mmCIF file of C-alpha atoms in Angstrom:
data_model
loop_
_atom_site.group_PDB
_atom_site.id
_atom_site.type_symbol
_atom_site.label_atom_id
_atom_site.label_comp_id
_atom_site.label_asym_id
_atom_site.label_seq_id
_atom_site.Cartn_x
_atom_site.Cartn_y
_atom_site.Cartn_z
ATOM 1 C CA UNK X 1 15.135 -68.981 36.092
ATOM 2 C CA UNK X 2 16.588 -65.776 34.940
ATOM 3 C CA UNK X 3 15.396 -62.601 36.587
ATOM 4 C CA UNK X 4 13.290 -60.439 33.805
ATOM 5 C CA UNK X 5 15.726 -57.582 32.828
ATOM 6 C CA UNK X 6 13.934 -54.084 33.784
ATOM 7 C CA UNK X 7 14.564 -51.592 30.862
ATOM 8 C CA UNK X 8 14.969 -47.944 32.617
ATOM 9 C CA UNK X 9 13.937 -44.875 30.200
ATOM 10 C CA UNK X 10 16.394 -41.949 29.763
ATOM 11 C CA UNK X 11 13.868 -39.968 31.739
ATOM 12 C CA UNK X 12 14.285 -42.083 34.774
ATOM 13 C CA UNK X 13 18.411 -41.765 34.595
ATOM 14 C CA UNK X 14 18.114 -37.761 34.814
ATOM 15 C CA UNK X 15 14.602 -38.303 37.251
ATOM 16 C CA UNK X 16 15.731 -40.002 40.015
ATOM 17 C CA UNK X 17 19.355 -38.491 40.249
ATOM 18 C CA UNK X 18 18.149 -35.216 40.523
ATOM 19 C CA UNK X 19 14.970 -35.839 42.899
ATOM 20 C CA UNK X 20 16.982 -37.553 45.483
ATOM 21 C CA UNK X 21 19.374 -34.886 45.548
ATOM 22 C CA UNK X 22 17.582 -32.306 45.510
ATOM 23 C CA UNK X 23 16.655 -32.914 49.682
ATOM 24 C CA UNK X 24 20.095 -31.716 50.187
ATOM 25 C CA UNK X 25 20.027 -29.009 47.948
ATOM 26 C CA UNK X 26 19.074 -25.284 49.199
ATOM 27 C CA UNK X 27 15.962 -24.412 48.874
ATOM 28 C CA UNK X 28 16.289 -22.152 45.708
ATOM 29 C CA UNK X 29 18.201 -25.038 44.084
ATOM 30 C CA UNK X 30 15.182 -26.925 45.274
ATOM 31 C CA UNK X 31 12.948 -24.965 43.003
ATOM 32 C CA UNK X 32 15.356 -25.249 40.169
ATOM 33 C CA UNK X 33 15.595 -29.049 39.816
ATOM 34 C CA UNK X 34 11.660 -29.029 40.253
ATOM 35 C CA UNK X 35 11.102 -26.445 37.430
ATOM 36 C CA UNK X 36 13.565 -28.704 35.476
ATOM 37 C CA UNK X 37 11.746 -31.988 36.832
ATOM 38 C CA UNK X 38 8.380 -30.049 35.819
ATOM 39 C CA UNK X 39 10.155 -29.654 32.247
ATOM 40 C CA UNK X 40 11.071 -33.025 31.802
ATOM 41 C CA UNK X 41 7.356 -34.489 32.873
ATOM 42 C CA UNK X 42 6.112 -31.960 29.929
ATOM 43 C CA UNK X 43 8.372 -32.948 27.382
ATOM 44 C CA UNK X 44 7.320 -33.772 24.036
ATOM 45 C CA UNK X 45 3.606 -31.807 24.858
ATOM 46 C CA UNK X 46 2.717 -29.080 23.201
ATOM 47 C CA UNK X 47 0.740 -26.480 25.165
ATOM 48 C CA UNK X 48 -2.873 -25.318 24.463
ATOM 49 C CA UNK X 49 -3.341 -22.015 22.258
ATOM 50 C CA UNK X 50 -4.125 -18.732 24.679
ATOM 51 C CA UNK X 51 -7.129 -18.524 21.986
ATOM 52 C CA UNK X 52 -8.393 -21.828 22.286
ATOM 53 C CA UNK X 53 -9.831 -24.261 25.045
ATOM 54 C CA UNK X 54 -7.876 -27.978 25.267
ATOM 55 C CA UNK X 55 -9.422 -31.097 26.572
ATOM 56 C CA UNK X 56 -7.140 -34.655 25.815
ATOM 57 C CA UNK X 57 -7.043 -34.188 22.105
ATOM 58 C CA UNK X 58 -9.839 -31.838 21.601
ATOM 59 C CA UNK X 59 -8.955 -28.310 20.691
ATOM 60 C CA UNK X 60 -12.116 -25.188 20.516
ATOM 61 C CA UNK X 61 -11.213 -22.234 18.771
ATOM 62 C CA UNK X 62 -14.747 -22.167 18.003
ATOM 63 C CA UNK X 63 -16.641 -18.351 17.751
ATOM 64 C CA UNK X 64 -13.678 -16.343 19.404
ATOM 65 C CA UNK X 65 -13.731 -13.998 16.335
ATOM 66 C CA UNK X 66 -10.465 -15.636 15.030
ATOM 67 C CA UNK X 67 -8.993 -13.662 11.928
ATOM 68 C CA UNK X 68 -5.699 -15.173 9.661
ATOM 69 C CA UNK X 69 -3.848 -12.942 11.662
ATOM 70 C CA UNK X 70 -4.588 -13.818 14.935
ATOM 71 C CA UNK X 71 -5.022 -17.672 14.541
ATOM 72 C CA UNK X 72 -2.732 -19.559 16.763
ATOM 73 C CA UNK X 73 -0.061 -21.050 14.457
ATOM 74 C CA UNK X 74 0.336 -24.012 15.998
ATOM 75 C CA UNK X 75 -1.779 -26.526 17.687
ATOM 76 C CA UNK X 76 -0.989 -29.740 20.499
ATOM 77 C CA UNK X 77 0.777 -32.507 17.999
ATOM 78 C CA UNK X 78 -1.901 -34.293 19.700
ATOM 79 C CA UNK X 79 -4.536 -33.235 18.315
ATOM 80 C CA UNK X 80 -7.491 -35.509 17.649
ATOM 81 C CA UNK X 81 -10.214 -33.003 17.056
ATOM 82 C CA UNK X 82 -10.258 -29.490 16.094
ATOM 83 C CA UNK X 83 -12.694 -26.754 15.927
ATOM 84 C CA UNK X 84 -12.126 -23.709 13.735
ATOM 85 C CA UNK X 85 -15.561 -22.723 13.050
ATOM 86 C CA UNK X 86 -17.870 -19.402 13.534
ATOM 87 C CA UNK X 87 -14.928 -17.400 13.508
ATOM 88 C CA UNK X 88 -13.873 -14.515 11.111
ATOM 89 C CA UNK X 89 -11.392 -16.272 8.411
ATOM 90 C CA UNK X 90 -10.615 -15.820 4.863
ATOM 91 C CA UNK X 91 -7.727 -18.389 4.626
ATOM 92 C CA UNK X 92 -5.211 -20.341 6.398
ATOM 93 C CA UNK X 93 -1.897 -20.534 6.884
ATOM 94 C CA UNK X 94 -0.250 -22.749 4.374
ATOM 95 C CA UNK X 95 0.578 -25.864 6.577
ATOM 96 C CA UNK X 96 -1.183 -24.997 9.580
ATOM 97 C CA UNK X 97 -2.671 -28.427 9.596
ATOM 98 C CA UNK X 98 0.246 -30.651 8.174
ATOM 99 C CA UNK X 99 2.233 -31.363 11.039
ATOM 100 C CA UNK X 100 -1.208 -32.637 12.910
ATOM 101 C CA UNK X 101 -0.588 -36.337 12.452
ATOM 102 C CA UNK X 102 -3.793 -37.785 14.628
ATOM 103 C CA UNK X 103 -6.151 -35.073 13.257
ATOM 104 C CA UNK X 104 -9.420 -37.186 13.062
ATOM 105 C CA UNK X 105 -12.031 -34.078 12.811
ATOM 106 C CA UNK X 106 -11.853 -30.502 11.808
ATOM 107 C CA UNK X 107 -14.913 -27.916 11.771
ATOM 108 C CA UNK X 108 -14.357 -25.208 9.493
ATOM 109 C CA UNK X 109 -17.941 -23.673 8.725
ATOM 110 C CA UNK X 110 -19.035 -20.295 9.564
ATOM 111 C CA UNK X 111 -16.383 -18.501 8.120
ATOM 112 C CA UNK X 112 -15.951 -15.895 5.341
ATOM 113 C CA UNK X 113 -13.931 -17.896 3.176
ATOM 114 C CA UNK X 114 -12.075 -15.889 0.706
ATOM 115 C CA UNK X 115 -11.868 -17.862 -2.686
ATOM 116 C CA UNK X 116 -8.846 -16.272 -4.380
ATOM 117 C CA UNK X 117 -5.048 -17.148 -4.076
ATOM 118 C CA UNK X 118 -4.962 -17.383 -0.547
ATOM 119 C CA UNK X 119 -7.382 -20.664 -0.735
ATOM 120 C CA UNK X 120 -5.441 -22.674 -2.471
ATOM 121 C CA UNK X 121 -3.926 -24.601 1.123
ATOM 122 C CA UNK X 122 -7.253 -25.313 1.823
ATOM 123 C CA UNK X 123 -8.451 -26.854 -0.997
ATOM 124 C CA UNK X 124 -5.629 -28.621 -1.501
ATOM 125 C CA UNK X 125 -6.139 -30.025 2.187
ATOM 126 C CA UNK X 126 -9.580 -30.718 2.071
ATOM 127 C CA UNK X 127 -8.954 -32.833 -1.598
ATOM 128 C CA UNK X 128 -6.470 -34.830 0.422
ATOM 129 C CA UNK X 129 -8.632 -35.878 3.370
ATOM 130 C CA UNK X 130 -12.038 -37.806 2.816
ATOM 131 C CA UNK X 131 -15.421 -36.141 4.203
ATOM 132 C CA UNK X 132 -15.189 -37.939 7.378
ATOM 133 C CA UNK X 133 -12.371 -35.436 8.410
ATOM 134 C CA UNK X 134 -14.157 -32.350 7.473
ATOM 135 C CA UNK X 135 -17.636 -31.760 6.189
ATOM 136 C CA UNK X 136 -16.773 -29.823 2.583
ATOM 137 C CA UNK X 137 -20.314 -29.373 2.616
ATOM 138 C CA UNK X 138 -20.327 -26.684 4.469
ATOM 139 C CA UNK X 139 -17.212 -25.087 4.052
ATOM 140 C CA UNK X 140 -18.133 -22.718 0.908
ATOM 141 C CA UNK X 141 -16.609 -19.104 -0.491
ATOM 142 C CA UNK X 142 -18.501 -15.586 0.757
ATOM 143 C CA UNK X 143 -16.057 -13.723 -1.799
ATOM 144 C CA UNK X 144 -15.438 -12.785 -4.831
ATOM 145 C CA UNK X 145 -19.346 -12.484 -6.438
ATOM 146 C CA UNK X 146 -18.636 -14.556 -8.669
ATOM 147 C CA UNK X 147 -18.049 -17.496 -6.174
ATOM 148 C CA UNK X 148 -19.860 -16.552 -3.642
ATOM 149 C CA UNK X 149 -21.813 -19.737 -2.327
ATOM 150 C CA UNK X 150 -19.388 -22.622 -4.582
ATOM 151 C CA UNK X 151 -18.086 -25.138 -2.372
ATOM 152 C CA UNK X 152 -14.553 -25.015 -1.880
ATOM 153 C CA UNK X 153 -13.596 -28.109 -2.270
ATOM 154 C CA UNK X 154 -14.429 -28.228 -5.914
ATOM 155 C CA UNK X 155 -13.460 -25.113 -7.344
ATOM 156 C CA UNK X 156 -11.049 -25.348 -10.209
ATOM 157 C CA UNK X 157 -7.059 -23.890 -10.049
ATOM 158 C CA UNK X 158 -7.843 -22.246 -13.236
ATOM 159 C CA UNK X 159 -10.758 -20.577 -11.423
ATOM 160 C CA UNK X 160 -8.747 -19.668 -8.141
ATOM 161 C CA UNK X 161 -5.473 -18.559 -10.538
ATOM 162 C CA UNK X 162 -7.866 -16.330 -12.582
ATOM 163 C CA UNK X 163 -8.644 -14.092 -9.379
ATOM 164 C CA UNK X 164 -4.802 -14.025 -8.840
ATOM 165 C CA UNK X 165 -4.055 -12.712 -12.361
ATOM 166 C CA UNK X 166 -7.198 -10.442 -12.208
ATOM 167 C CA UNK X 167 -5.107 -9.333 -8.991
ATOM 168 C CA UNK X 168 -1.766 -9.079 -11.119
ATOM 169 C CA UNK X 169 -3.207 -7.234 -13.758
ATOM 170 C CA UNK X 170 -5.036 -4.224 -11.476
ATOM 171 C CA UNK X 171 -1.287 -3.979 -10.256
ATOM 172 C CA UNK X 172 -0.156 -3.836 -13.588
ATOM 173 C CA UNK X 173 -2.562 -1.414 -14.794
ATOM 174 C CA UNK X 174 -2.121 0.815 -11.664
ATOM 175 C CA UNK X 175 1.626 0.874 -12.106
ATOM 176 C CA UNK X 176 1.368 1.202 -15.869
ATOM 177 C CA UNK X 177 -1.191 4.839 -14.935
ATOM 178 C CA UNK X 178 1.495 5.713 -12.891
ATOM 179 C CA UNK X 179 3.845 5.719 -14.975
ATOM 180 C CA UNK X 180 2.034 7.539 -17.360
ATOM 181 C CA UNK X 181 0.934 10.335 -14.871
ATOM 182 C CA UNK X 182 4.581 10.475 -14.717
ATOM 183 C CA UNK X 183 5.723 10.782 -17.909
ATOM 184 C CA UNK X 184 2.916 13.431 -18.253
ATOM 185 C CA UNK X 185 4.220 15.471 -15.317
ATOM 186 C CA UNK X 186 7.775 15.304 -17.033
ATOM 187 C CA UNK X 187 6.431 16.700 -20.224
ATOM 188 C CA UNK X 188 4.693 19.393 -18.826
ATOM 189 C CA UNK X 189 7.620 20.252 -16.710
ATOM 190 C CA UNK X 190 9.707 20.650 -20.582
ATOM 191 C CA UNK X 191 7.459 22.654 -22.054
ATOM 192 C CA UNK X 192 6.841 24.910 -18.976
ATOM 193 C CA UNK X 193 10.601 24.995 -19.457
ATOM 194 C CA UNK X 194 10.763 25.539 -23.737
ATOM 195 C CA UNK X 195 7.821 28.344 -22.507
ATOM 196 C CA UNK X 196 10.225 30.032 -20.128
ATOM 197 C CA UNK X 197 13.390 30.380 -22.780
ATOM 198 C CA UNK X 198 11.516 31.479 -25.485
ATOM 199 C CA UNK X 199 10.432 34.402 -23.229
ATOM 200 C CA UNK X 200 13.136 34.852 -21.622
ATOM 201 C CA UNK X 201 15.105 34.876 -25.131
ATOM 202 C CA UNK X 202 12.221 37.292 -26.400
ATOM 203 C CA UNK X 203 13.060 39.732 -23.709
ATOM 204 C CA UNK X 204 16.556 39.637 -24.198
ATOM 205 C CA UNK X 205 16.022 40.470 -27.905
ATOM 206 C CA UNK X 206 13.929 43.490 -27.086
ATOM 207 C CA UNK X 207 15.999 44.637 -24.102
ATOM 208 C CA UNK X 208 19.147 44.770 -26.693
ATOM 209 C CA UNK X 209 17.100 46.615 -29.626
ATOM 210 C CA UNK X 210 15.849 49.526 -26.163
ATOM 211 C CA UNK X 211 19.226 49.250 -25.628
ATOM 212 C CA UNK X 212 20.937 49.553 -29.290
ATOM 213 C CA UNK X 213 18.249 52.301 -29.946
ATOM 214 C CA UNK X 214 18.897 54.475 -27.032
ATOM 215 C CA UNK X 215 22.898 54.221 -27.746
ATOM 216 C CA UNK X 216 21.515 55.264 -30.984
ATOM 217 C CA UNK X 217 19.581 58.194 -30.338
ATOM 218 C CA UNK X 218 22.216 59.816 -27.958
ATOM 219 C CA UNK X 219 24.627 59.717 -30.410
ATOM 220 C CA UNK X 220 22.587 61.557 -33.064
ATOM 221 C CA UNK X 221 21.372 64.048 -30.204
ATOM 222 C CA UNK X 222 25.251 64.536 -29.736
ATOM 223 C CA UNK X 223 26.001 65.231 -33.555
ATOM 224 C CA UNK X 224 22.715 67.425 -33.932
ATOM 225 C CA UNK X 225 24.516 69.503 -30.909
ATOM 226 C CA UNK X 226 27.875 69.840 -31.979
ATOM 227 C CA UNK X 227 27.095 72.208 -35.019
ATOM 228 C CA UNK X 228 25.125 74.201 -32.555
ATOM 229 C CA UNK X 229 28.057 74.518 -30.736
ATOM 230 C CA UNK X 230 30.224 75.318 -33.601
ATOM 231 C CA UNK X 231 27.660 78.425 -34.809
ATOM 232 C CA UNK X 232 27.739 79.759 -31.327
ATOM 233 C CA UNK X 233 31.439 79.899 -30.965
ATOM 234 C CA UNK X 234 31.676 82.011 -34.366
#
């Protein structure tokens, strides 16, 4: 009877080399190969978030305060089950959750959900994954007024891309005010301008005619002398 072949991973090729030489390595070599043995054990696991508490394929990020900003923007590709609720966020990250391919359960209630542009990913997500994932139930907008309370699950793109171009046009107006203040400020600046020649042309008119009238009046002060002159010298 043939002996049963005994298939050896690529882990156990670089393994056992390197842990039976290590005994007659130095001892800071010694540390090396077991940081890189350490390395090896861990490959292909994906450590917990700093933010968040890990147990086998459970991840709590539950009521840490989490903002967009400061959610972790990864999670273990293990991932089973994952709590994101009673936190502080608006949106999240467009494909934060796609690369979680044994995602079972996600809490996502208590948070301020932001209904505009930025919601989008998460609608989209939650459309794409039955209840059983998620409970849409309770995942519902706190902003704008108008949507405050909807379920967002079922809002309408035409009702999300509204806020966006309500968002487009206050940028549009703003810049369009601006560039009217500026246009404003230019034409002040020419007629200050205009203001300024026409006075300063003014007082170069009457500075010539004081001028032209003085050159005048000394030269008929000069001819009114001369015959003076002439009567005295007789």
């Amino acid at each position: 009877m043939p002996a049963a072949h005994h298939f050896v991973s690529w882990k156990e090729i670089v393994e056992q080399p390197l842990a039976s030489a290590a005994y007659k390595l130095p001892v800071k070599m010694k540390s090396q190969v077991l940081v890189l043995l350490l390395f090896l054990s861990c490959e292909g696991q994906s450590s917990c978030p700093r933010v968040c508490s890990c147990h086998g394929g459970r991840v709590d990020c539950s009521g840490r305060s989490l903002t967009t900003s400061s959610l972790p923007g990864t999670f273990p590709a293990e991932t089973t089950e994952l709590h994101l609720n009673d936190n502080r966020l608006t949106t999240l990250p467009n494909g934060l959750l796609d690369s979680l391919l044994h995602l079972r359960s996600v809490s996502l209630h208590g948070n301020p959900w932001a209904c505009d542009c930025g919601i989008l990913y998460l609608r989209a997500w939650l459309l794409r994954h039955p209840i059983r994932h998620t409970s849409h139930s309770q995942v519902n907008c706190s902003s704008p007024l108008n949507l405050r309370g909807r379920l967002v699950a079922y809002l309408s793109e035409e009702e999300l891309l509204d806020t966006c171009h309500y968002w487009y046009c206050d940028l549009a107006l703003v810049s369009q005010l601006c560039l009217l203040g500026f246009v404003l400020l230019q034409g002040a600046l020419l007629f200050a301008v205009i203001v300024f020649l026409r006075r300063f042309q003014h007082m170069s008119k009457e500075a010539r005619r004081t001028t032209e009238e003085s050159f005048t009046a000394g030269e008929s002060s000069q001819d009114n002398d001369y015959p003076l002159l002439r009567d005295t010298s007789i």
